GROMACS .gro file of N, CA and C in nm:
model
  267
    1UNK      N    1  12.863   9.506  14.919
    1UNK     CA    2  12.964   9.528  14.818
    1UNK      C    3  12.901   9.511  14.681
    2UNK      N    4  12.925   9.607  14.596
    2UNK     CA    5  12.869   9.603  14.463
    2UNK      C    6  12.967   9.536  14.368
    3UNK      N    7  12.923   9.426  14.307
    3UNK     CA    8  13.013   9.348  14.223
    3UNK      C    9  13.001   9.389  14.077
    4UNK      N   10  12.879   9.407  14.030
    4UNK     CA   11  12.857   9.440  13.890
    4UNK      C   12  12.843   9.590  13.874
    5UNK      N   13  12.938   9.648  13.803
    5UNK     CA   14  12.941   9.792  13.782
    5UNK      C   15  12.942   9.817  13.633
    6UNK      N   16  12.853   9.906  13.589
    6UNK     CA   17  12.847   9.936  13.445
    6UNK      C   18  12.959  10.033  13.407
    7UNK      N   19  12.984  10.041  13.279
    7UNK     CA   20  13.085  10.134  13.227
    7UNK      C   21  13.046  10.279  13.256
    8UNK      N   22  12.916  10.308  13.253
    8UNK     CA   23  12.870  10.444  13.283
    8UNK      C   24  12.902  10.482  13.426
    9UNK      N   25  12.883  10.388  13.519
    9UNK     CA   26  12.915  10.416  13.658
    9UNK      C   27  13.065  10.437  13.679
   10UNK      N   28  13.145  10.356  13.614
   10UNK     CA   29  13.290  10.374  13.624
   10UNK      C   30  13.334  10.507  13.565
   11UNK      N   31  13.274  10.545  13.453
   11UNK     CA   32  13.306  10.673  13.390
   11UNK      C   33  13.264  10.789  13.480
   12UNK      N   34  13.146  10.778  13.541
   12UNK     CA   35  13.100  10.882  13.632
   12UNK      C   36  13.189  10.895  13.754
   13UNK      N   37  13.232  10.782  13.808
   13UNK     CA   38  13.324  10.785  13.923
   13UNK      C   39  13.457  10.849  13.883
   14UNK      N   40  13.506  10.814  13.766
   14UNK     CA   41  13.631  10.873  13.718
   14UNK      C   42  13.618  11.024  13.703
   15UNK      N   43  13.506  11.069  13.646
   15UNK     CA   44  13.485  11.213  13.628
   15UNK      C   45  13.476  11.284  13.763
   16UNK      N   46  13.408  11.223  13.860
   16UNK     CA   47  13.398  11.283  13.992
   16UNK      C   48  13.535  11.291  14.059
   17UNK      N   49  13.615  11.187  14.041
   17UNK     CA   50  13.749  11.185  14.100
   17UNK      C   51  13.838  11.291  14.037
   18UNK      N   52  13.836  11.302  13.906
   18UNK     CA   53  13.918  11.403  13.838
   18UNK      C   54  13.872  11.543  13.876
   19UNK      N   55  13.741  11.563  13.884
   19UNK     CA   56  13.690  11.695  13.923
   19UNK      C   57  13.738  11.732  14.063
   20UNK      N   58  13.731  11.637  14.156
   20UNK     CA   59  13.779  11.662  14.291
   20UNK      C   60  13.928  11.692  14.295
   21UNK      N   61  14.006  11.619  14.215
   21UNK     CA   62  14.150  11.642  14.210
   21UNK      C   63  14.181  11.782  14.159
   22UNK      N   64  14.113  11.823  14.053
   22UNK     CA   65  14.136  11.956  13.998
   22UNK      C   66  14.095  12.064  14.098
   23UNK      N   67  13.979  12.046  14.162
   23UNK     CA   68  13.934  12.143  14.262
   23UNK      C   69  14.034  12.153  14.377
   24UNK      N   70  14.086  12.039  14.421
   24UNK     CA   71  14.182  12.039  14.532
   24UNK      C   72  14.310  12.110  14.497
   25UNK      N   73  14.363  12.084  14.379
   25UNK     CA   74  14.488  12.149  14.337
   25UNK      C   75  14.467  12.299  14.319
   26UNK      N   76  14.360  12.336  14.252
   26UNK     CA   77  14.335  12.479  14.230
   26UNK      C   78  14.310  12.551  14.362
   27UNK      N   79  14.233  12.489  14.450
   27UNK     CA   80  14.208  12.549  14.581
   27UNK      C   81  14.335  12.561  14.663
   28UNK      N   82  14.418  12.458  14.660
   28UNK     CA   83  14.544  12.462  14.734
   28UNK      C   84  14.637  12.570  14.681
   29UNK      N   85  14.645  12.579  14.549
   29UNK     CA   86  14.729  12.684  14.491
   29UNK      C   87  14.673  12.823  14.519
   30UNK      N   88  14.540  12.834  14.524
   30UNK     CA   89  14.478  12.964  14.553
   30UNK      C   90  14.508  13.009  14.696
   31UNK      N   91  14.537  12.916  14.783
   31UNK     CA   92  14.574  12.951  14.920
   31UNK      C   93  14.725  12.967  14.933
   32UNK      N   94  14.800  12.871  14.882
   32UNK     CA   95  14.944  12.865  14.907
   32UNK      C   96  15.023  12.973  14.832
   33UNK      N   97  14.989  12.998  14.707
   33UNK     CA   98  15.068  13.096  14.631
   33UNK      C   99  15.054  13.239  14.683
   34UNK      N  100  14.933  13.287  14.712
   34UNK     CA  101  14.925  13.422  14.771
   34UNK      C  102  14.991  13.429  14.909
   35UNK      N  103  14.979  13.321  14.988
   35UNK     CA  104  15.043  13.321  15.120
   35UNK      C  105  15.195  13.327  15.105
   36UNK      N  106  15.248  13.253  15.009
   36UNK     CA  107  15.393  13.255  14.985
   36UNK      C  108  15.438  13.392  14.935
   37UNK      N  109  15.359  13.450  14.847
   37UNK     CA  110  15.392  13.584  14.795
   37UNK      C  111  15.391  13.687  14.909
   38UNK      N  112  15.289  13.679  14.995
   38UNK     CA  113  15.279  13.772  15.108
   38UNK      C  114  15.398  13.753  15.202
   39UNK      N  115  15.431  13.628  15.231
   39UNK     CA  116  15.544  13.602  15.320
   39UNK      C  117  15.675  13.651  15.259
   40UNK      N  118  15.689  13.636  15.129
   40UNK     CA  119  15.811  13.681  15.061
   40UNK      C  120  15.824  13.833  15.068
   41UNK      N  121  15.711  13.902  15.054
   41UNK     CA  122  15.714  14.048  15.057
   41UNK      C  123  15.730  14.103  15.199
   42UNK      N  124  15.687  14.026  15.300
   42UNK     CA  125  15.679  14.077  15.436
   42UNK      C  126  15.796  14.035  15.527
   43UNK      N  127  15.837  13.910  15.518
   43UNK     CA  128  15.932  13.856  15.616
   43UNK      C  129  16.070  13.832  15.553
   44UNK      N  130  16.171  13.898  15.605
   44UNK     CA  131  16.307  13.876  15.552
   44UNK      C  132  16.355  13.731  15.571
   45UNK      N  133  16.314  13.667  15.677
   45UNK     CA  134  16.355  13.528  15.701
   45UNK      C  135  16.300  13.436  15.591
   46UNK      N  136  16.178  13.463  15.548
   46UNK     CA  137  16.119  13.382  15.441
   46UNK      C  138  16.192  13.409  15.309
   47UNK      N  139  16.227  13.535  15.288
   47UNK     CA  140  16.299  13.571  15.166
   47UNK      C  141  16.433  13.499  15.158
   48UNK      N  142  16.494  13.472  15.273
   48UNK     CA  143  16.625  13.408  15.276
   48UNK      C  144  16.619  13.257  15.252
   49UNK      N  145  16.500  13.199  15.257
   49UNK     CA  146  16.487  13.055  15.236
   49UNK      C  147  16.521  13.019  15.092
   50UNK      N  148  16.577  12.900  15.070
   50UNK     CA  149  16.601  12.856  14.932
   50UNK      C  150  16.468  12.825  14.862
   51UNK      N  151  16.466  12.831  14.731
   51UNK     CA  152  16.342  12.805  14.657
   51UNK      C  153  16.283  12.667  14.686
   52UNK      N  154  16.368  12.569  14.713
   52UNK     CA  155  16.319  12.434  14.742
   52UNK      C  156  16.234  12.434  14.869
   53UNK      N  157  16.272  12.510  14.968
   53UNK     CA  158  16.197  12.517  15.094
   53UNK      C  159  16.063  12.587  15.071
   54UNK      N  160  16.063  12.690  14.989
   54UNK     CA  161  15.938  12.759  14.958
   54UNK      C  162  15.843  12.668  14.879
   55UNK      N  163  15.898  12.593  14.784
   55UNK     CA  164  15.816  12.499  14.707
   55UNK      C  165  15.761  12.390  14.798
   56UNK      N  166  15.842  12.344  14.893
   56UNK     CA  167  15.796  12.243  14.987
   56UNK      C  168  15.679  12.296  15.070
   57UNK      N  169  15.685  12.423  15.108
   57UNK     CA  170  15.574  12.484  15.181
   57UNK      C  171  15.446  12.485  15.100
   58UNK      N  172  15.457  12.513  14.971
   58UNK     CA  173  15.340  12.511  14.884
   58UNK      C  174  15.286  12.368  14.872
   59UNK      N  175  15.376  12.272  14.857
   59UNK     CA  176  15.335  12.132  14.845
   59UNK      C  177  15.266  12.084  14.972
   60UNK      N  178  15.311  12.132  15.089
   60UNK     CA  179  15.248  12.093  15.216
   60UNK      C  180  15.103  12.141  15.225
   61UNK      N  181  15.068  12.242  15.149
   61UNK     CA  182  14.929  12.289  15.147
   61UNK      C  183  14.851  12.220  15.036
   62UNK      N  184  14.908  12.214  14.917
   62UNK     CA  185  14.837  12.162  14.800
   62UNK      C  186  14.811  12.011  14.811
   63UNK      N  187  14.909  11.936  14.857
   63UNK     CA  188  14.896  11.790  14.863
   63UNK      C  189  14.777  11.742  14.945
   64UNK      N  190  14.765  11.784  15.070
   64UNK     CA  191  14.650  11.740  15.148
   64UNK      C  192  14.516  11.787  15.092
   65UNK      N  193  14.510  11.910  15.041
   65UNK     CA  194  14.384  11.958  14.984
   65UNK      C  195  14.347  11.878  14.860
   66UNK      N  196  14.445  11.839  14.781
   66UNK     CA  197  14.421  11.754  14.666
   66UNK      C  198  14.360  11.621  14.710
   67UNK      N  199  14.420  11.557  14.809
   67UNK     CA  200  14.372  11.427  14.855
   67UNK      C  201  14.234  11.436  14.919
   68UNK      N  202  14.213  11.537  15.001
   68UNK     CA  203  14.085  11.551  15.071
   68UNK      C  204  13.972  11.578  14.974
   69UNK      N  205  13.990  11.671  14.882
   69UNK     CA  206  13.883  11.705  14.788
   69UNK      C  207  13.855  11.590  14.691
   70UNK      N  208  13.958  11.518  14.651
   70UNK     CA  209  13.936  11.401  14.565
   70UNK      C  210  13.851  11.298  14.637
   71UNK      N  211  13.884  11.271  14.761
   71UNK     CA  212  13.807  11.174  14.840
   71UNK      C  213  13.664  11.222  14.863
   72UNK      N  214  13.646  11.351  14.889
   72UNK     CA  215  13.511  11.405  14.911
   72UNK      C  216  13.424  11.387  14.788
   73UNK      N  217  13.477  11.418  14.671
   73UNK     CA  218  13.399  11.403  14.547
   73UNK      C  219  13.368  11.256  14.519
   74UNK      N  220  13.461  11.167  14.550
   74UNK     CA  221  13.438  11.024  14.529
   74UNK      C  222  13.327  10.974  14.621
   75UNK      N  223  13.330  11.015  14.746
   75UNK     CA  224  13.227  10.973  14.841
   75UNK      C  225  13.092  11.033  14.803
   76UNK      N  226  13.089  11.157  14.759
   76UNK     CA  227  12.964  11.219  14.715
   76UNK      C  228  12.904  11.140  14.599
   77UNK      N  229  12.986  11.101  14.504
   77UNK     CA  230  12.936  11.023  14.391
   77UNK      C  231  12.882  10.889  14.440
   78UNK      N  232  12.956  10.826  14.527
   78UNK     CA  233  12.915  10.695  14.579
   78UNK      C  234  12.782  10.705  14.654
   79UNK      N  235  12.768  10.806  14.737
   79UNK     CA  236  12.643  10.823  14.811
   79UNK      C  237  12.526  10.852  14.717
   80UNK      N  238  12.550  10.930  14.615
   80UNK     CA  239  12.442  10.967  14.524
   80UNK      C  240  12.399  10.852  14.434
   81UNK      N  241  12.488  10.760  14.403
   81UNK     CA  242  12.456  10.659  14.304
   81UNK      C  243  12.445  10.517  14.358
   82UNK      N  244  12.501  10.488  14.472
   82UNK     CA  245  12.508  10.350  14.514
   82UNK      C  246  12.445  10.319  14.650
   83UNK      N  247  12.401  10.419  14.721
   83UNK     CA  248  12.344  10.392  14.853
   83UNK      C  249  12.193  10.377  14.839
   84UNK      N  250  12.141  10.277  14.904
   84UNK     CA  251  11.997  10.256  14.904
   84UNK      C  252  11.941  10.307  15.035
   85UNK      N  253  11.844  10.396  15.026
   85UNK     CA  254  11.782  10.453  15.145
   85UNK      C  255  11.650  10.380  15.168
   86UNK      N  256  11.633  10.326  15.288
   86UNK     CA  257  11.510  10.256  15.322
   86UNK      C  258  11.406  10.361  15.358
   87UNK      N  259  11.291  10.361  15.286
   87UNK     CA  260  11.189  10.461  15.318
   87UNK      C  261  11.129  10.436  15.455
   88UNK      N  262  11.106  10.544  15.528
   88UNK     CA  263  11.047  10.530  15.661
   88UNK      C  264  10.896  10.514  15.649
   89UNK      N  265  10.840  10.437  15.742
   89UNK     CA  266  10.695  10.412  15.736
   89UNK      C  267  10.619  10.505  15.825
   0.00000   0.00000   0.00000
């Protein structure tokens, strides 16, 4: 466990976390919005759904991608900056 963390490391972790969050939201929207548009144009049953149900469908895609990508970027930062690799002999 690392107890002493510099401000630079905290700032770097914050930047990695924000970058992952933005990537996750943009990626989720890039998948969910075209899929919703396609479903709206193609399926009458989807067209009949209330807007709240359609928004919930988008959230079901964006939310997990946001969380997963944020965690991936955080772990990548942690591995790159805080893990010590023992050199092999």
